[in-house]
Short mmCIF file of C-alpha atoms in Angstrom, two decimals:
data_model
loop_
_atom_site.label_atom_id
_atom_site.label_comp_id
_atom_site.label_asym_id
_atom_site.label_seq_id
_atom_site.Cartn_x
_atom_site.Cartn_y
_atom_site.Cartn_z
CA UNK A 1 -17.40 0.82 -29.65
CA UNK A 2 -20.98 1.71 -30.61
CA UNK A 3 -22.20 4.81 -28.84
CA UNK A 4 -25.79 5.34 -27.83
CA UNK A 5 -25.65 8.12 -25.21
CA UNK A 6 -23.23 10.43 -23.45
CA UNK A 7 -22.70 12.92 -20.65
CA UNK A 8 -19.97 15.54 -21.06
CA UNK A 9 -18.23 17.32 -18.20
CA UNK A 10 -15.21 19.61 -18.58
CA UNK A 11 -13.51 17.62 -21.27
CA UNK A 12 -14.57 14.27 -19.84
CA UNK A 13 -17.52 12.32 -21.09
CA UNK A 14 -19.06 9.01 -20.14
CA UNK A 15 -20.30 7.10 -23.13
CA UNK A 16 -22.46 4.06 -22.70
CA UNK A 17 -22.19 1.34 -25.30
CA UNK A 18 -21.59 -2.30 -25.87
CA UNK A 19 -18.29 -2.97 -27.60
CA UNK A 20 -19.37 -6.63 -27.39
CA UNK A 21 -20.00 -7.75 -30.93
CA UNK A 22 -22.62 -7.48 -33.70
CA UNK A 23 -25.65 -8.34 -31.53
CA UNK A 24 -24.65 -5.67 -29.00
CA UNK A 25 -24.18 -3.13 -31.78
CA UNK A 26 -27.62 -3.85 -33.27
CA UNK A 27 -29.19 -3.60 -29.81
CA UNK A 28 -27.36 -0.33 -29.13
CA UNK A 29 -28.54 1.08 -32.48
CA UNK A 30 -32.18 0.28 -31.70
CA UNK A 31 -31.77 1.77 -28.22
CA UNK A 32 -30.24 4.91 -29.71
CA UNK A 33 -33.19 5.38 -32.10
CA UNK A 34 -35.66 4.91 -29.25
CA UNK A 35 -33.71 7.37 -27.14
CA UNK A 36 -33.69 9.95 -29.93
CA UNK A 37 -37.46 9.63 -30.49
CA UNK A 38 -38.08 9.93 -26.76
CA UNK A 39 -35.90 13.01 -26.59
CA UNK A 40 -37.79 14.67 -29.47
CA UNK A 41 -41.11 13.89 -27.83
CA UNK A 42 -40.01 15.15 -24.44
CA UNK A 43 -38.30 18.33 -25.66
CA UNK A 44 -41.23 20.75 -25.15
CA UNK A 45 -41.85 19.49 -21.60
CA UNK A 46 -38.18 19.81 -20.68
CA UNK A 47 -37.92 23.28 -22.17
CA UNK A 48 -40.89 24.40 -20.10
CA UNK A 49 -39.12 23.66 -16.79
CA UNK A 50 -36.89 26.48 -15.51
CA UNK A 51 -33.37 25.45 -14.50
CA UNK A 52 -32.45 28.51 -12.41
CA UNK A 53 -31.56 27.92 -8.76
CA UNK A 54 -32.75 30.16 -5.96
CA UNK A 55 -29.53 29.67 -3.95
CA UNK A 56 -25.97 28.94 -5.05
CA UNK A 57 -24.92 25.32 -4.60
CA UNK A 58 -22.75 24.54 -1.59
CA UNK A 59 -19.23 23.32 -2.41
CA UNK A 60 -18.80 19.56 -2.18
CA UNK A 61 -17.06 18.08 0.85
CA UNK A 62 -16.29 14.81 -0.98
CA UNK A 63 -13.07 15.14 -2.93
CA UNK A 64 -11.47 17.65 -0.58
CA UNK A 65 -8.04 16.90 0.85
CA UNK A 66 -8.06 15.79 4.48
CA UNK A 67 -6.35 18.65 6.37
CA UNK A 68 -5.43 16.33 9.27
CA UNK A 69 -3.08 14.31 7.03
CA UNK A 70 0.48 15.42 6.37
CA UNK A 71 0.82 18.92 4.94
CA UNK A 72 -2.61 19.96 3.76
CA UNK A 73 -3.62 16.36 3.05
CA UNK A 74 -0.43 15.26 1.25
CA UNK A 75 2.86 13.50 2.02
CA UNK A 76 5.83 12.45 -0.09
CA UNK A 77 8.68 10.06 0.60
CA UNK A 78 11.93 9.63 -1.33
CA UNK A 79 13.02 6.22 -2.57
CA UNK A 80 16.43 5.43 -4.07
CA UNK A 81 16.59 4.63 -7.76
CA UNK A 82 16.76 0.91 -8.46
CA UNK A 83 18.49 -1.01 -11.20
CA UNK A 84 17.11 -4.33 -12.44
CA UNK A 85 18.16 -7.30 -14.52
CA UNK A 86 15.50 -6.74 -17.19
CA UNK A 87 18.10 -5.58 -19.70
CA UNK A 88 20.11 -8.79 -19.42
CA UNK A 89 17.12 -11.11 -20.07
CA UNK A 90 16.69 -11.75 -23.78
CA UNK A 91 13.59 -13.97 -23.40
CA UNK A 92 10.06 -12.66 -22.99
CA UNK A 93 9.02 -13.97 -19.58
CA UNK A 94 5.55 -13.97 -17.99
CA UNK A 95 6.56 -12.14 -14.83
CA UNK A 96 8.86 -9.30 -15.78
CA UNK A 97 8.62 -6.20 -13.64
CA UNK A 98 9.97 -2.70 -13.81
CA UNK A 99 12.72 -1.98 -11.31
CA UNK A 100 11.69 0.69 -8.84
CA UNK A 101 8.12 -0.58 -8.44
CA UNK A 102 6.47 1.02 -5.38
CA UNK A 103 3.21 0.07 -3.69
CA UNK A 104 1.16 1.11 -0.68
CA UNK A 105 -1.21 -0.76 1.61
CA UNK A 106 -3.47 0.22 4.48
CA UNK A 107 -2.45 -0.94 7.97
CA UNK A 108 -4.45 -1.26 11.21
CA UNK A 109 -5.11 1.95 13.11
CA UNK A 110 -5.47 4.09 9.98
CA UNK A 111 -1.77 3.73 9.18
CA UNK A 112 -0.38 3.31 5.66
CA UNK A 113 2.68 1.42 4.43
CA UNK A 114 4.70 2.24 1.31
CA UNK A 115 7.28 -0.29 0.10
CA UNK A 116 9.87 -0.76 -2.60
CA UNK A 117 12.54 -3.37 -3.11
CA UNK A 118 14.96 -1.55 -0.81
CA UNK A 119 12.91 -0.09 2.03
CA UNK A 120 9.52 0.10 3.76
CA UNK A 121 8.02 3.26 5.22
CA UNK A 122 5.03 3.46 7.57
CA UNK A 123 2.99 6.57 8.22
CA UNK A 124 0.57 7.26 11.05
CA UNK A 125 -3.04 8.19 10.32
CA UNK A 126 -1.99 11.85 10.46
CA UNK A 127 0.66 11.40 7.76
CA UNK A 128 3.68 11.57 10.03
CA UNK A 129 6.34 8.86 10.07
CA UNK A 130 5.54 6.17 12.63
CA UNK A 131 8.35 6.17 15.24
CA UNK A 132 7.29 2.69 16.44
CA UNK A 133 8.23 1.16 13.09
CA UNK A 134 11.87 0.33 12.38
CA UNK A 135 14.21 3.31 12.55
CA UNK A 136 12.01 6.38 12.83
CA UNK A 137 9.34 4.91 10.54
CA UNK A 138 11.64 3.25 7.98
CA UNK A 139 12.91 -0.32 7.55
CA UNK A 140 15.65 -1.43 5.19
CA UNK A 141 14.79 -4.48 3.06
CA UNK A 142 17.71 -6.95 3.08
CA UNK A 143 18.90 -8.05 -0.35
CA UNK A 144 19.32 -11.82 -0.75
CA UNK A 145 22.98 -12.77 -1.08
CA UNK A 146 24.15 -12.68 -4.70
CA UNK A 147 20.67 -11.88 -6.01
CA UNK A 148 18.45 -9.03 -7.15
CA UNK A 149 15.00 -8.65 -5.62
CA UNK A 150 12.24 -7.14 -7.72
CA UNK A 151 9.13 -6.13 -5.78
CA UNK A 152 5.72 -7.18 -7.06
CA UNK A 153 3.34 -6.51 -4.14
CA UNK A 154 3.01 -5.40 -0.52
CA UNK A 155 0.29 -6.38 1.96
CA UNK A 156 -0.43 -5.90 5.66
CA UNK A 157 -2.22 -8.58 7.67
CA UNK A 158 -4.70 -7.99 10.49
CA UNK A 159 -1.88 -8.12 13.06
CA UNK A 160 -0.06 -5.26 11.35
CA UNK A 161 2.70 -7.48 9.93
CA UNK A 162 4.06 -6.26 6.60
CA UNK A 163 4.60 -8.73 3.74
CA UNK A 164 6.57 -8.17 0.55
CA UNK A 165 6.40 -10.48 -2.47
CA UNK A 166 8.45 -10.53 -5.64
CA UNK A 167 11.08 -12.34 -7.66
CA UNK A 168 14.69 -13.07 -6.74
CA UNK A 169 17.19 -13.44 -9.59
CA UNK A 170 20.93 -14.21 -9.56
CA UNK A 171 23.22 -11.27 -10.15
CA UNK A 172 24.49 -11.53 -13.75
CA UNK A 173 28.04 -12.89 -14.12
CA UNK A 174 30.07 -14.10 -17.09
CA UNK A 175 28.77 -17.65 -16.71
CA UNK A 176 25.11 -16.51 -16.60
CA UNK A 177 24.75 -13.48 -18.90
CA UNK A 178 21.04 -14.23 -19.30
CA UNK A 179 19.66 -14.99 -15.82
CA UNK A 180 16.34 -16.63 -16.61
CA UNK A 181 16.71 -18.51 -13.34
CA UNK A 182 14.44 -16.92 -10.74
CA UNK A 183 12.51 -17.86 -7.64
CA UNK A 184 9.57 -16.52 -5.68
CA UNK A 185 10.41 -14.57 -2.56
CA UNK A 186 8.04 -13.56 0.26
CA UNK A 187 9.25 -11.62 3.29
CA UNK A 188 7.36 -10.81 6.48
CA UNK A 189 8.18 -8.14 9.04
CA UNK A 190 6.67 -7.76 12.49
CA UNK A 191 4.39 -4.82 13.30
CA UNK A 192 7.51 -3.17 14.75
CA UNK A 193 9.42 -3.63 11.47
CA UNK A 194 11.80 -6.47 12.39
CA UNK A 195 12.17 -9.62 10.23
CA UNK A 196 9.57 -12.05 11.59
CA UNK A 197 11.36 -15.20 12.88
CA UNK A 198 8.05 -17.13 12.91
CA UNK A 199 7.82 -16.94 9.11
CA UNK A 200 10.01 -19.09 6.87
CA UNK A 201 13.71 -18.73 7.62
CA UNK A 202 14.20 -15.59 9.69
CA UNK A 203 11.27 -13.91 7.99
CA UNK A 204 12.01 -14.99 4.41
CA UNK A 205 10.55 -17.68 2.16
CA UNK A 206 12.42 -18.28 -1.09
CA UNK A 207 10.91 -21.06 -3.19
CA UNK A 208 10.34 -22.44 -6.67
CA UNK A 209 7.10 -24.16 -5.50
CA UNK A 210 8.50 -27.46 -6.78
CA UNK A 211 8.45 -26.43 -10.45
CA UNK A 212 11.03 -28.06 -12.73
CA UNK A 213 13.58 -26.05 -14.73
CA UNK A 214 12.42 -25.08 -18.22
CA UNK A 215 13.56 -26.94 -21.29
CA UNK A 216 16.12 -24.89 -23.17
CA UNK A 217 16.06 -24.24 -26.91
CA UNK A 218 18.61 -27.02 -27.48
CA UNK A 219 16.41 -29.54 -25.67
CA UNK A 220 18.49 -29.58 -22.50
CA UNK A 221 17.07 -28.40 -19.16
CA UNK A 222 18.01 -24.90 -18.01
CA UNK A 223 20.32 -24.77 -14.95
CA UNK A 224 17.43 -23.91 -12.62
CA UNK A 225 13.69 -23.13 -12.37
CA UNK A 226 12.25 -19.84 -13.64
CA UNK A 227 9.44 -18.71 -11.33
CA UNK A 228 8.02 -15.24 -10.71
CA UNK A 229 5.34 -13.58 -8.59
CA UNK A 230 3.09 -10.83 -9.89
CA UNK A 231 0.52 -10.25 -7.12
CA UNK A 232 -0.29 -11.06 -3.48
CA UNK A 233 -3.13 -10.89 -0.96
CA UNK A 234 -3.26 -12.02 2.67
CA UNK A 235 -6.40 -13.73 3.97
CA UNK A 236 -8.08 -13.29 7.36
CA UNK A 237 -6.01 -16.16 8.79
CA UNK A 238 -2.72 -14.45 7.92
CA UNK A 239 -1.97 -16.78 5.00
CA UNK A 240 -0.16 -15.17 2.03
CA UNK A 241 -1.61 -16.02 -1.39
CA UNK A 242 0.49 -15.24 -4.45
CA UNK A 243 -0.01 -15.46 -8.20
CA UNK A 244 2.40 -15.56 -11.11
CA UNK A 245 3.87 -17.91 -13.68
CA UNK A 246 6.66 -20.40 -14.23
CA UNK A 247 8.51 -21.06 -17.48
CA UNK A 248 8.27 -24.61 -18.81
CA UNK A 249 10.15 -24.14 -22.08
CA UNK A 250 12.45 -21.57 -23.66
CA UNK A 251 12.07 -21.29 -27.40
CA UNK A 252 13.54 -19.48 -30.38
CA UNK A 253 10.08 -18.91 -31.84
CA UNK A 254 8.83 -15.37 -32.21
CA UNK A 255 12.02 -13.66 -31.09
CA UNK A 256 12.98 -15.82 -28.15
CA UNK A 257 9.72 -16.38 -26.36
CA UNK A 258 8.80 -18.80 -23.62
CA UNK A 259 6.11 -21.30 -22.85
CA UNK A 260 4.78 -20.87 -19.34
CA UNK A 261 2.07 -21.92 -16.91
CA UNK A 262 0.06 -19.75 -14.53
CA UNK A 263 -0.23 -20.55 -10.84
CA UNK A 264 -1.79 -19.42 -7.59
CA UNK A 265 -0.14 -20.62 -4.35
CA UNK A 266 -1.05 -20.29 -0.69
CA UNK A 267 1.32 -20.48 2.24
CA UNK A 268 0.48 -21.19 5.85
CA UNK A 269 0.90 -18.43 8.40
CA UNK A 270 4.32 -19.94 9.15
CA UNK A 271 5.40 -19.81 5.49
CA UNK A 272 5.07 -23.45 4.39
CA UNK A 273 2.99 -24.51 1.39
CA UNK A 274 -0.62 -24.95 2.54
CA UNK A 275 -1.64 -28.52 1.69
CA UNK A 276 -5.36 -27.60 1.98
CA UNK A 277 -5.11 -25.38 -1.10
CA UNK A 278 -5.04 -26.67 -4.68
CA UNK A 279 -2.66 -29.57 -5.10
CA UNK A 280 -0.18 -29.43 -2.25
CA UNK A 281 -0.54 -25.67 -1.90
CA UNK A 282 -0.42 -24.73 -5.59
CA UNK A 283 -3.05 -24.49 -8.31
CA UNK A 284 -1.66 -24.44 -11.86
CA UNK A 285 -3.57 -23.68 -15.06
CA UNK A 286 -1.77 -24.86 -18.18
CA UNK A 287 -3.82 -22.91 -20.75
CA UNK A 288 -2.87 -19.58 -19.15
CA UNK A 289 0.68 -18.22 -19.25
CA UNK A 290 0.60 -16.16 -16.07
CA UNK A 291 -1.79 -14.91 -13.41
CA UNK A 292 -1.51 -11.25 -12.46
CA UNK A 293 -3.86 -9.18 -10.32
CA UNK A 294 -5.22 -11.17 -7.41
CA UNK A 295 -8.18 -10.16 -5.27
CA UNK A 296 -10.37 -11.65 -2.57
CA UNK A 297 -14.09 -11.97 -3.28
CA UNK A 298 -16.80 -11.28 -0.66
CA UNK A 299 -17.72 -14.98 -0.78
CA UNK A 300 -14.25 -15.95 0.45
CA UNK A 301 -12.82 -17.00 -2.89
CA UNK A 302 -10.21 -15.49 -5.21
CA UNK A 303 -10.31 -13.69 -8.53
CA UNK A 304 -7.27 -13.31 -10.76
CA UNK A 305 -6.52 -12.06 -14.25
CA UNK A 306 -4.50 -14.32 -16.56
CA UNK A 307 -3.00 -13.80 -19.98
CA UNK A 308 -1.78 -15.91 -22.86
CA UNK A 309 -0.97 -19.58 -22.72
CA UNK A 310 -0.05 -22.32 -25.16
CA UNK A 311 2.21 -20.18 -27.34
CA UNK A 312 5.43 -18.19 -27.16
CA UNK A 313 4.77 -14.98 -25.27
CA UNK A 314 5.86 -11.72 -26.80
CA UNK A 315 5.06 -8.09 -26.22
CA UNK A 316 2.90 -8.13 -29.34
CA UNK A 317 0.81 -10.98 -27.96
CA UNK A 318 0.61 -9.65 -24.41
CA UNK A 319 -3.06 -8.65 -24.72
CA UNK A 320 -4.23 -11.90 -26.35
CA UNK A 321 -6.13 -14.49 -24.43
CA UNK A 322 -6.94 -12.41 -21.36
CA UNK A 323 -9.04 -14.42 -18.92
CA UNK A 324 -10.54 -13.85 -15.52
CA UNK A 325 -10.37 -16.94 -13.30
CA UNK A 326 -12.39 -17.52 -10.15
CA UNK A 327 -11.07 -19.89 -7.48
CA UNK A 328 -12.69 -21.18 -4.32
CA UNK A 329 -11.01 -20.80 -0.93
CA UNK A 330 -9.70 -24.34 -1.46
CA UNK A 331 -8.00 -23.37 -4.72
CA UNK A 332 -10.43 -25.01 -7.14
CA UNK A 333 -11.93 -23.35 -10.20
CA UNK A 334 -15.49 -22.15 -9.55
CA UNK A 335 -17.75 -23.92 -12.05
CA UNK A 336 -20.47 -21.26 -11.66
CA UNK A 337 -18.22 -18.46 -12.87
CA UNK A 338 -18.20 -17.75 -16.61
CA UNK A 339 -17.44 -20.98 -18.44
CA UNK A 340 -15.92 -23.61 -16.12
CA UNK A 341 -14.30 -20.97 -13.93
CA UNK A 342 -13.06 -18.66 -16.69
CA UNK A 343 -14.39 -15.48 -18.27
CA UNK A 344 -12.77 -14.32 -21.50
CA UNK A 345 -12.01 -10.59 -21.47
CA UNK A 346 -12.55 -8.72 -24.73
CA UNK A 347 -12.94 -5.07 -25.66
CA UNK A 348 -10.44 -3.89 -23.01
CA UNK A 349 -6.66 -3.95 -23.35
CA UNK A 350 -4.37 -4.61 -20.38
CA UNK A 351 -7.11 -3.92 -17.81
CA UNK A 352 -6.82 -3.29 -14.10
CA UNK A 353 -9.42 -5.06 -11.98
CA UNK A 354 -11.38 -4.12 -8.85
CA UNK A 355 -13.90 -6.16 -6.87
CA UNK A 356 -16.82 -4.27 -5.35
CA UNK A 357 -18.13 -5.15 -1.86
CA UNK A 358 -21.21 -6.52 -3.66
CA UNK A 359 -18.99 -8.99 -5.55
CA UNK A 360 -19.36 -7.23 -8.89
CA UNK A 361 -16.18 -6.99 -10.96
CA UNK A 362 -14.88 -3.88 -12.72
CA UNK A 363 -12.27 -3.75 -15.47
CA UNK A 364 -10.63 -0.52 -16.57
CA UNK A 365 -8.93 -0.82 -19.95
CA UNK A 366 -6.20 1.23 -21.57
CA UNK A 367 -7.11 4.45 -23.42
CA UNK A 368 -7.75 4.00 -27.13
CA UNK A 369 -8.60 6.09 -30.17
CA UNK A 370 -12.19 5.70 -31.34
CA UNK A 371 -13.25 7.06 -34.72
CA UNK A 372 -16.75 8.36 -35.31
CA UNK A 373 -17.01 9.58 -38.85
CA UNK A 374 -14.33 12.20 -39.38
CA UNK A 375 -13.78 12.67 -35.67
CA UNK A 376 -11.37 10.70 -33.50
CA UNK A 377 -11.75 10.61 -29.70
CA UNK A 378 -9.55 9.32 -26.92
CA UNK A 379 -11.67 6.97 -24.83
CA UNK A 380 -11.15 4.62 -21.90
CA UNK A 381 -13.43 1.56 -21.56
CA UNK A 382 -14.88 0.52 -18.20
CA UNK A 383 -16.68 -2.83 -17.91
CA UNK A 384 -18.71 -4.20 -15.02
CA UNK A 385 -19.54 -7.87 -14.56
CA UNK A 386 -21.86 -9.62 -12.16
CA UNK A 387 -20.28 -11.95 -9.56
CA UNK A 388 -20.89 -14.91 -11.92
CA UNK A 389 -18.96 -13.22 -14.75
CA UNK A 390 -21.95 -12.12 -16.84
CA UNK A 391 -22.14 -8.53 -18.09
CA UNK A 392 -24.05 -6.26 -15.70
CA UNK A 393 -27.10 -4.88 -17.59
CA UNK A 394 -27.53 -2.09 -15.02
CA UNK A 395 -24.19 -0.54 -16.00
CA UNK A 396 -24.23 1.56 -19.14
CA UNK A 397 -26.34 -0.22 -21.71
CA UNK A 398 -24.90 -3.73 -21.70
CA UNK A 399 -22.28 -3.69 -18.97
CA UNK A 400 -19.81 -1.23 -20.52
CA UNK A 401 -19.25 2.50 -20.70
CA UNK A 402 -16.59 4.61 -22.34
CA UNK A 403 -14.97 7.57 -20.60
CA UNK A 404 -14.05 10.21 -23.16
CA UNK A 405 -10.71 11.69 -22.11
CA UNK A 406 -8.96 14.97 -22.79
CA UNK A 407 -5.69 14.61 -24.77
CA UNK A 408 -3.61 15.18 -21.64
CA UNK A 409 -5.33 12.84 -19.16
CA UNK A 410 -5.96 9.17 -18.43
CA UNK A 411 -6.82 6.83 -15.56
CA UNK A 412 -4.72 3.87 -14.42
CA UNK A 413 -6.30 2.69 -11.14
CA UNK A 414 -9.75 2.12 -9.71
CA UNK A 415 -11.55 1.11 -6.54
CA UNK A 416 -15.15 0.73 -5.40
CA UNK A 417 -16.60 1.97 -2.11
CA UNK A 418 -19.24 0.32 0.07
CA UNK A 419 -22.10 2.02 -1.82
CA UNK A 420 -20.86 0.90 -5.24
CA UNK A 421 -19.42 4.25 -6.33
CA UNK A 422 -16.37 3.91 -8.55
CA UNK A 423 -13.19 5.92 -8.02
CA UNK A 424 -10.76 6.31 -10.93
CA UNK A 425 -7.25 7.69 -10.50
CA UNK A 426 -4.50 8.59 -12.92
CA UNK A 427 -2.71 11.65 -14.19
CA UNK A 428 -3.40 14.85 -16.06
CA UNK A 429 -0.73 17.08 -17.57
CA UNK A 430 -0.88 20.86 -17.84
CA UNK A 431 1.39 23.38 -19.51
CA UNK A 432 3.45 25.43 -17.08
CA UNK A 433 3.27 28.50 -19.32
CA UNK A 434 0.77 30.04 -21.71
CA UNK A 435 3.62 30.95 -24.03
CA UNK A 436 3.54 28.93 -27.28
CA UNK A 437 7.34 28.78 -27.10
CA UNK A 438 7.32 26.86 -23.81
CA UNK A 439 5.82 23.37 -24.32
CA UNK A 440 6.87 22.09 -20.85
CA UNK A 441 4.12 20.22 -18.98
CA UNK A 442 3.70 19.06 -15.39
CA UNK A 443 1.49 16.14 -14.45
CA UNK A 444 -0.71 15.89 -11.36
CA UNK A 445 -2.98 13.35 -9.70
CA UNK A 446 -6.34 13.18 -11.47
CA UNK A 447 -9.25 11.54 -9.66
CA UNK A 448 -12.81 10.97 -10.81
CA UNK A 449 -15.80 9.39 -9.10
CA UNK A 450 -18.70 7.70 -10.85
CA UNK A 451 -22.06 6.74 -9.44
CA UNK A 452 -23.00 3.07 -9.24
CA UNK A 453 -24.77 3.45 -12.61
CA UNK A 454 -21.64 4.80 -14.28
CA UNK A 455 -22.28 8.55 -14.53
CA UNK A 456 -19.93 11.15 -13.05
CA UNK A 457 -20.85 11.89 -9.44
CA UNK A 458 -21.46 15.63 -9.12
CA UNK A 459 -21.24 15.34 -5.34
CA UNK A 460 -17.51 14.69 -5.68
CA UNK A 461 -15.08 17.53 -6.36
CA UNK A 462 -15.99 19.70 -9.33
CA UNK A 463 -18.51 17.84 -11.45
CA UNK A 464 -17.04 14.52 -10.35
CA UNK A 465 -13.35 15.35 -10.86
CA UNK A 466 -10.39 16.46 -8.74
CA UNK A 467 -6.79 17.33 -9.61
CA UNK A 468 -4.03 17.44 -7.00
CA UNK A 469 -0.52 18.74 -7.49
CA UNK A 470 2.41 18.38 -5.09
CA UNK A 471 4.04 21.75 -5.58
CA UNK A 472 7.23 22.92 -7.21
CA UNK A 473 8.60 21.40 -10.41
CA UNK A 474 7.14 17.97 -9.65
CA UNK A 475 5.45 15.36 -11.82
CA UNK A 476 3.06 12.88 -10.23
CA UNK A 477 0.91 10.01 -11.47
CA UNK A 478 -1.59 8.06 -9.38
CA UNK A 479 -1.33 4.26 -9.45
CA UNK A 480 -3.40 3.12 -6.44
CA UNK A 481 -6.62 3.88 -4.59
CA UNK A 482 -7.26 2.53 -1.08
CA UNK A 483 -10.63 2.96 0.63
CA UNK A 484 -10.48 3.72 4.35
CA UNK A 485 -13.09 3.82 7.09
CA UNK A 486 -14.64 7.03 8.43
CA UNK A 487 -15.25 8.45 4.96
CA UNK A 488 -11.63 8.70 3.84
CA UNK A 489 -9.57 7.34 0.96
CA UNK A 490 -5.93 7.33 -0.06
CA UNK A 491 -4.58 7.89 -3.56
CA UNK A 492 -0.91 7.11 -4.11
CA UNK A 493 1.56 7.06 -6.96
CA UNK A 494 4.96 7.98 -8.25
CA UNK A 495 6.56 11.39 -8.02
CA UNK A 496 9.65 12.93 -9.59
CA UNK A 497 10.91 16.15 -8.06
CA UNK A 498 14.26 17.82 -7.46
CA UNK A 499 12.95 18.64 -3.99
CA UNK A 500 13.36 14.96 -3.02
CA UNK A 501 16.89 13.88 -2.12
CA UNK A 502 16.85 10.99 -4.62
CA UNK A 503 14.89 12.86 -7.28
CA UNK A 504 11.85 10.63 -6.95
CA UNK A 505 9.68 8.48 -4.75
CA UNK A 506 6.06 8.07 -3.72
CA UNK A 507 3.30 10.61 -3.14
CA UNK A 508 0.10 10.13 -1.15
CA UNK A 509 -3.01 12.29 -0.93
CA UNK A 510 -5.83 11.64 1.54
CA UNK A 511 -9.33 12.70 0.58
CA UNK A 512 -12.72 13.02 2.20
CA UNK A 513 -15.37 10.96 0.46
#
């Protein structure tokens, strides 16, 4: 990535640059020369201005923990360890998940829900368990008979009903040692935590969306369809919308890959396929293997991130062919977005996506090593697009910045507030001892806030950054950011600690913003 400017803060630096090809690099080079000349010209004037302050700066309120939430702004909840069927599946599928996946979602009244494949927990706005939900704030998730359920997403509708979405797979037996067969499963619970009888069959919808079984390597059809969900949102009418992929062919190419097709499907509030969306409730895209992250746009449409398509998927090829797709509320590709509804994603690997209230789109890529002469830096790219998919020229130089990271830190989640400020969340590890003979490290939540223009916001925390530990010999890593009303936000993620009965679970911190 070509670099043309930077701002450094306590081991973190925001670099603006293109990373978008030869033209962008030539433009960035010219801009850098102009910037250097301007800096040389302006140096005497800048040096003449004193920088001393008459009064010490007041500490920032934004970035502080909310003392009205839990214990000093933090809560933790234990979740049992989960086993999955990933190890028994020899094919590379487009919807594999890690067992033990946990997610949180905001609920009406300032409440927050945390869910896994085995249970749901709801907290009040003050961080205490909600006694009006299930059994003292907890609900057990029923396992489908003879099947494993792997959670992909949780959502709460405007009536406070909790929805879980994921994949259901048969328990492995001697006759099916490789259970490729899978179906989509969506569950809905009432605001009180009971299975909702008005949704599907006693609160559960298990479906293959009408997809046919994949062709097996020998040319014969597999015993059943292979369908999986990766993401879910619920619209203002209480209709669940899910994204994922279905396998059309199993192949021996490239170490037992699969050919698959991406889909987005919408159900009615009662759990049936919504015939007003796509084709009979489903929109498929054959040149994309799977749709992942799904978000609602301010205009009432949908945005989703797809990968691959048209070849055998493998871990090596997982970052190839990334595409953003924009759909209308009726499930049709938006012709005014990118090229015929698609925007190719380059320069960022395995990104997470956030949609700003303005409709602008942000993509946070994985950290990467960037060499500059003899020096090598760890950097994380952040791209912002306009609502039509074009690069945003007001962000960085040409729509992209690079966040220079310390060796022991990285970001994995992002969100955007109503003013366009960007919140990044992840983890940072620190040594527990200064002794060179004790290399043990503990990781904590690490949160940063950028201004709308992409510079670190000095009004947040300490020079734009905050770290939050959860005490004792614990390790935490932030995976989600949820913006709340009244100037609050939640950051949640995994925790491992011997202080929890199961050894691990979910941690939440509530901040002022």
